[in-house]
Amino acid sequence: GDSVVQTEGQVLPSEGDSLIVNCSYETTQYPSLFWYVQYPGEGPQLHLKAMKANDKGRNKGFEAMYRKETTSFHLEKDSVQESDSAVYFCALRSKSSGDKLTFGTGTRLAVRP
Amino acid sequence: NAGVTQTPKFRVLKTGQSMTLLCAQDMNHEYMYWYRQDPGMGLRLIHYSVGEGTTAKGEVPDGYNVSRLKKQNFLLGLESAAPSQTSVYFCASSSHRAGNEKLFFGSGTQLSVL
């Protein structure tokens, strides 16, 4: 079946640092890729998406490139802010999972002021 | 704009008790889902529904039942709660239209089973 791997459980950058949150995926079908963000006390919400290879999702200064050759969808930002602190989930959707979302385990971003 | 509403927000149960979590959406979405969120485990799909009167098992369905009698409501039942069901439960909905990939989540129900 499909799987999504996020290697970092938590990242602790300082405000103004650059950020990379890793996401790798495995599937037998051509997937759509997503990042969801969850702020404290809330449910997850869609942050950005990429529907095909070489697409770049963008939102609020964050970017993620759909790289089919490396099966990755890393989340990046040049300069993080304290307000970016949240849990970030990478996810994929493909025909092999019946078009249901498969989520990674999440990465908690805690930006230090 | 209500979106997806879950009730209750918090609940404490004793082992063996039963309860029902209610999810309501006002976006006329076809698809509805129940997830559980546990530390280090991410979001795992319990059950889902692709339309009124339909339900299907997800990744971790054991110990749970669901019903979708009305399009706007999706109920999650625990017949005999166990401590392993202590978790945060999220309901979500989405449109069935191809290419519309966005899930709308509720704010969650925190359940503790003692």
CSV table of C-alpha atoms in Angstrom, one decimal:
chain,number,residue,atom,x,y,z
A,1,GLY,CA,0.0,0.0,0.0
A,2,ASP,CA,0.9,3.7,0.0
A,3,SER,CA,3.2,5.2,2.6
A,4,VAL,CA,4.5,8.6,3.6
A,5,VAL,CA,7.6,9.1,5.7
A,6,GLN,CA,8.5,12.2,7.7
A,7,THR,CA,11.8,11.7,9.3
A,8,GLU,CA,11.7,14.6,11.8
A,9,GLY,CA,9.3,14.4,14.7
A,10,GLN,CA,10.1,18.0,15.7
A,11,VAL,CA,12.2,20.9,14.4
A,12,LEU,CA,13.2,23.9,16.5
A,13,PRO,CA,14.5,26.7,14.3
A,14,SER,CA,14.9,30.3,15.4
A,15,GLU,CA,12.9,33.1,13.8
A,16,GLY,CA,14.5,34.1,10.5
A,17,ASP,CA,16.1,30.7,10.0
A,18,SER,CA,15.5,28.7,6.8
A,19,LEU,CA,13.5,25.5,7.0
A,20,ILE,CA,13.4,22.1,5.3
A,21,VAL,CA,10.9,19.5,6.5
A,22,ASN,CA,11.5,16.2,4.8
A,23,CYS,CA,8.8,14.1,3.2
A,24,SER,CA,9.3,10.9,1.1
A,25,TYR,CA,6.5,8.7,-0.3
A,26,GLU,CA,6.0,5.3,-1.7
A,27,THR,CA,3.2,4.2,-4.0
A,28,THR,CA,2.6,2.1,-7.1
A,29,GLN,CA,0.3,4.7,-8.7
A,30,TYR,CA,0.8,8.3,-9.8
A,31,PRO,CA,-0.1,10.4,-6.7
A,32,SER,CA,-1.2,13.8,-5.8
A,33,LEU,CA,0.8,15.3,-2.9
A,34,PHE,CA,-0.2,17.6,-0.1
A,35,TRP,CA,1.0,19.4,3.0
A,36,TYR,CA,-1.6,19.9,5.8
A,37,VAL,CA,-1.0,22.2,8.8
A,38,GLN,CA,-2.5,21.8,12.2
A,39,TYR,CA,-2.5,24.8,14.6
A,40,PRO,CA,-3.0,24.2,18.3
A,41,GLY,CA,-6.5,23.2,19.2
A,42,GLU,CA,-7.7,23.0,15.6
A,43,GLY,CA,-8.1,20.3,13.0
A,44,PRO,CA,-5.7,20.0,10.1
A,45,GLN,CA,-6.2,22.3,7.1
A,46,LEU,CA,-4.8,22.1,3.6
A,47,HIS,CA,-1.6,24.1,3.3
A,48,LEU,CA,-0.4,23.5,-0.2
A,49,LYS,CA,-0.6,20.8,-2.9
A,50,ALA,CA,1.0,19.6,-6.1
A,51,MET,CA,-0.9,17.4,-8.6
A,52,LYS,CA,1.8,16.2,-10.9
A,53,ALA,CA,5.6,15.8,-11.2
A,54,ASN,CA,7.6,19.1,-11.2
A,55,ASP,CA,4.6,21.1,-9.9
A,56,LYS,CA,5.5,23.4,-7.0
A,57,GLY,CA,2.9,24.1,-4.3
A,58,ARG,CA,3.1,27.5,-2.6
A,59,ASN,CA,1.4,29.1,0.3
A,60,LYS,CA,2.4,31.9,2.8
A,61,GLY,CA,6.1,31.7,1.9
A,62,PHE,CA,6.2,27.9,2.0
A,63,GLU,CA,7.1,25.9,-1.1
A,64,ALA,CA,7.2,22.2,-1.9
A,65,MET,CA,8.4,20.6,-5.2
A,66,TYR,CA,6.9,17.3,-6.4
A,67,ARG,CA,10.0,15.3,-7.3
A,68,LYS,CA,9.0,12.0,-8.9
A,69,GLU,CA,12.7,10.9,-9.5
A,70,THR,CA,13.4,11.0,-5.8
A,71,THR,CA,9.8,10.4,-4.6
A,72,SER,CA,10.0,13.4,-2.3
A,73,PHE,CA,7.9,16.5,-1.5
A,74,HIS,CA,10.0,18.4,1.0
A,75,LEU,CA,8.5,21.6,2.6
A,76,GLU,CA,10.8,24.6,2.5
A,77,LYS,CA,10.7,28.2,3.7
A,78,ASP,CA,13.5,30.8,3.5
A,79,SER,CA,12.7,32.6,6.7
A,80,VAL,CA,10.4,31.1,9.4
A,81,GLN,CA,8.3,33.2,11.8
A,82,GLU,CA,7.0,32.4,15.2
A,83,SER,CA,3.4,32.3,13.8
A,84,ASP,CA,4.5,29.3,11.6
A,85,SER,CA,4.7,27.1,14.6
A,86,ALA,CA,2.3,24.2,14.1
A,87,VAL,CA,2.3,20.5,13.2
A,88,TYR,CA,2.8,19.8,9.5
A,89,PHE,CA,1.6,16.6,7.8
A,90,CYS,CA,2.7,15.4,4.4
A,91,ALA,CA,0.0,13.3,2.6
A,92,LEU,CA,-0.6,11.6,-0.7
A,93,ARG,CA,-3.6,10.5,-2.6
A,94,SER,CA,-3.5,7.8,-5.3
A,95,LYS,CA,-5.7,5.2,-7.1
A,96,SER,CA,-3.9,2.4,-5.2
A,97,SER,CA,-5.4,3.7,-1.9
A,98,GLY,CA,-8.8,4.1,-3.4
A,99,ASP,CA,-8.3,7.8,-3.6
A,100,LYS,CA,-8.1,8.2,0.2
A,101,LEU,CA,-5.4,10.3,1.8
A,102,THR,CA,-2.4,8.6,3.4
A,103,PHE,CA,-0.8,10.8,6.0
A,104,GLY,CA,2.7,10.9,7.4
A,105,THR,CA,3.3,10.9,11.1
A,106,GLY,CA,3.7,14.7,11.2
A,107,THR,CA,6.5,17.2,12.1
A,108,ARG,CA,6.1,19.6,14.9
A,109,LEU,CA,7.6,23.0,14.0
A,110,ALA,CA,8.3,25.2,17.1
A,111,VAL,CA,9.9,28.5,16.0
A,112,ARG,CA,11.9,30.1,18.8
A,113,PRO,CA,11.6,33.9,19.0
B,1,ASN,CA,-19.6,29.5,8.3
B,2,ALA,CA,-19.9,26.3,10.3
B,3,GLY,CA,-18.1,23.9,8.0
B,4,VAL,CA,-17.5,20.6,9.9
B,5,THR,CA,-18.8,20.5,13.5
B,6,GLN,CA,-17.9,17.7,16.0
B,7,THR,CA,-19.6,17.0,19.3
B,8,PRO,CA,-18.6,16.6,22.0
B,9,LYS,CA,-15.2,18.3,22.3
B,10,PHE,CA,-14.1,16.3,25.3
B,11,ARG,CA,-15.2,13.1,26.9
B,12,VAL,CA,-14.0,10.7,29.6
B,13,LEU,CA,-15.3,7.2,29.6
B,14,LYS,CA,-14.7,4.1,31.8
B,15,THR,CA,-13.6,0.9,30.2
B,16,GLY,CA,-16.6,-0.9,28.7
B,17,GLN,CA,-18.8,2.1,28.4
B,18,SER,CA,-20.3,3.1,25.0
B,19,MET,CA,-20.6,6.4,23.3
B,20,THR,CA,-21.3,8.1,20.0
B,21,LEU,CA,-19.4,10.9,18.4
B,22,LEU,CA,-21.4,13.2,16.1
B,23,CYS,CA,-20.1,14.9,13.0
B,24,ALA,CA,-22.1,17.4,10.9
B,25,GLN,CA,-21.1,19.2,7.8
B,26,ASP,CA,-23.0,22.0,6.0
B,27,MET,CA,-21.1,22.0,2.7
B,28,ASN,CA,-23.2,19.3,0.9
B,29,HIS,CA,-20.1,17.1,0.7
B,30,GLU,CA,-20.4,13.5,-0.5
B,31,TYR,CA,-17.4,12.1,1.3
B,32,MET,CA,-17.0,11.9,5.1
B,33,TYR,CA,-14.2,10.4,7.2
B,34,TRP,CA,-13.3,9.6,10.7
B,35,TYR,CA,-9.6,9.7,11.7
B,36,ARG,CA,-7.8,9.2,15.0
B,37,GLN,CA,-4.6,11.1,15.9
B,38,ASP,CA,-2.1,9.6,18.3
B,39,PRO,CA,1.4,10.9,19.2
B,40,GLY,CA,4.0,9.6,16.7
B,41,MET,CA,1.3,7.9,14.6
B,42,GLY,CA,-0.1,10.8,12.6
B,43,LEU,CA,-3.7,10.6,11.3
B,44,ARG,CA,-5.1,7.1,10.8
B,45,LEU,CA,-8.4,6.5,8.9
B,46,ILE,CA,-11.0,4.6,11.0
B,47,HIS,CA,-14.0,4.5,8.6
B,48,TYR,CA,-15.3,6.6,5.8
B,49,SER,CA,-18.4,7.1,3.6
B,50,VAL,CA,-18.7,8.0,0.0
B,51,GLY,CA,-22.3,8.9,0.2
B,52,GLU,CA,-25.5,8.7,2.2
B,53,GLY,CA,-26.2,5.2,3.3
B,54,THR,CA,-22.7,3.9,2.6
B,55,THR,CA,-19.8,3.1,4.9
B,56,ALA,CA,-16.4,1.5,4.5
B,57,LYS,CA,-13.5,0.4,6.7
B,58,GLY,CA,-10.3,2.4,6.8
B,59,GLU,CA,-6.9,1.5,8.2
B,60,VAL,CA,-7.9,0.9,11.9
B,61,PRO,CA,-11.7,0.0,12.0
B,62,ASP,CA,-11.7,-2.5,14.9
B,63,GLY,CA,-13.7,-1.5,17.9
B,64,TYR,CA,-15.7,1.2,16.0
B,65,ASN,CA,-18.9,1.4,14.1
B,66,VAL,CA,-20.3,4.2,11.9
B,67,SER,CA,-23.5,5.2,10.3
B,68,ARG,CA,-24.4,7.7,7.5
B,69,LEU,CA,-28.2,7.9,7.6
B,70,LYS,CA,-28.2,11.5,6.4
B,71,LYS,CA,-25.8,13.1,4.0
B,72,GLN,CA,-24.8,15.8,6.4
B,73,ASN,CA,-24.1,13.6,9.4
B,74,PHE,CA,-21.6,10.9,10.1
B,75,LEU,CA,-21.7,9.1,13.5
B,76,LEU,CA,-18.8,7.2,15.1
B,77,GLY,CA,-19.7,4.7,17.8
B,78,LEU,CA,-17.7,2.9,20.4
B,79,GLU,CA,-19.7,-0.1,21.7
B,80,SER,CA,-17.3,-1.1,24.5
B,81,ALA,CA,-14.6,1.5,25.1
B,82,ALA,CA,-11.0,0.3,25.8
B,83,PRO,CA,-8.0,2.4,27.0
B,84,SER,CA,-6.3,1.8,23.6
B,85,GLN,CA,-9.1,4.0,22.2
B,86,THR,CA,-7.9,7.1,24.1
B,87,SER,CA,-7.1,9.5,21.3
B,88,VAL,CA,-8.1,12.7,19.5
B,89,TYR,CA,-10.8,12.0,16.9
B,90,PHE,CA,-11.2,14.1,13.8
B,91,CYS,CA,-14.1,14.1,11.4
B,92,ALA,CA,-13.5,15.4,7.8
B,93,SER,CA,-15.5,15.9,4.6
B,94,SER,CA,-14.7,16.5,1.0
B,95,SER,CA,-16.5,16.9,-2.3
B,96,HIS,CA,-16.6,13.9,-4.7
B,97,ARG,CA,-15.6,16.0,-7.7
B,98,ALA,CA,-12.5,14.7,-9.4
B,99,GLY,CA,-9.6,16.9,-8.7
B,100,ASN,CA,-11.1,18.4,-5.6
B,101,GLU,CA,-8.7,17.0,-3.1
B,102,LYS,CA,-9.2,19.2,-0.2
B,103,LEU,CA,-10.4,17.7,3.1
B,104,PHE,CA,-12.2,19.9,5.6
B,105,PHE,CA,-11.6,18.9,9.2
B,106,GLY,CA,-13.5,19.5,12.4
B,107,SER,CA,-11.8,20.7,15.5
B,108,GLY,CA,-11.6,17.3,17.1
B,109,THR,CA,-12.9,15.3,20.1
B,110,GLN,CA,-10.5,14.4,22.9
B,111,LEU,CA,-11.5,11.1,24.3
B,112,SER,CA,-10.0,9.5,27.4
B,113,VAL,CA,-10.8,5.9,28.4
B,114,LEU,CA,-9.9,5.0,32.0
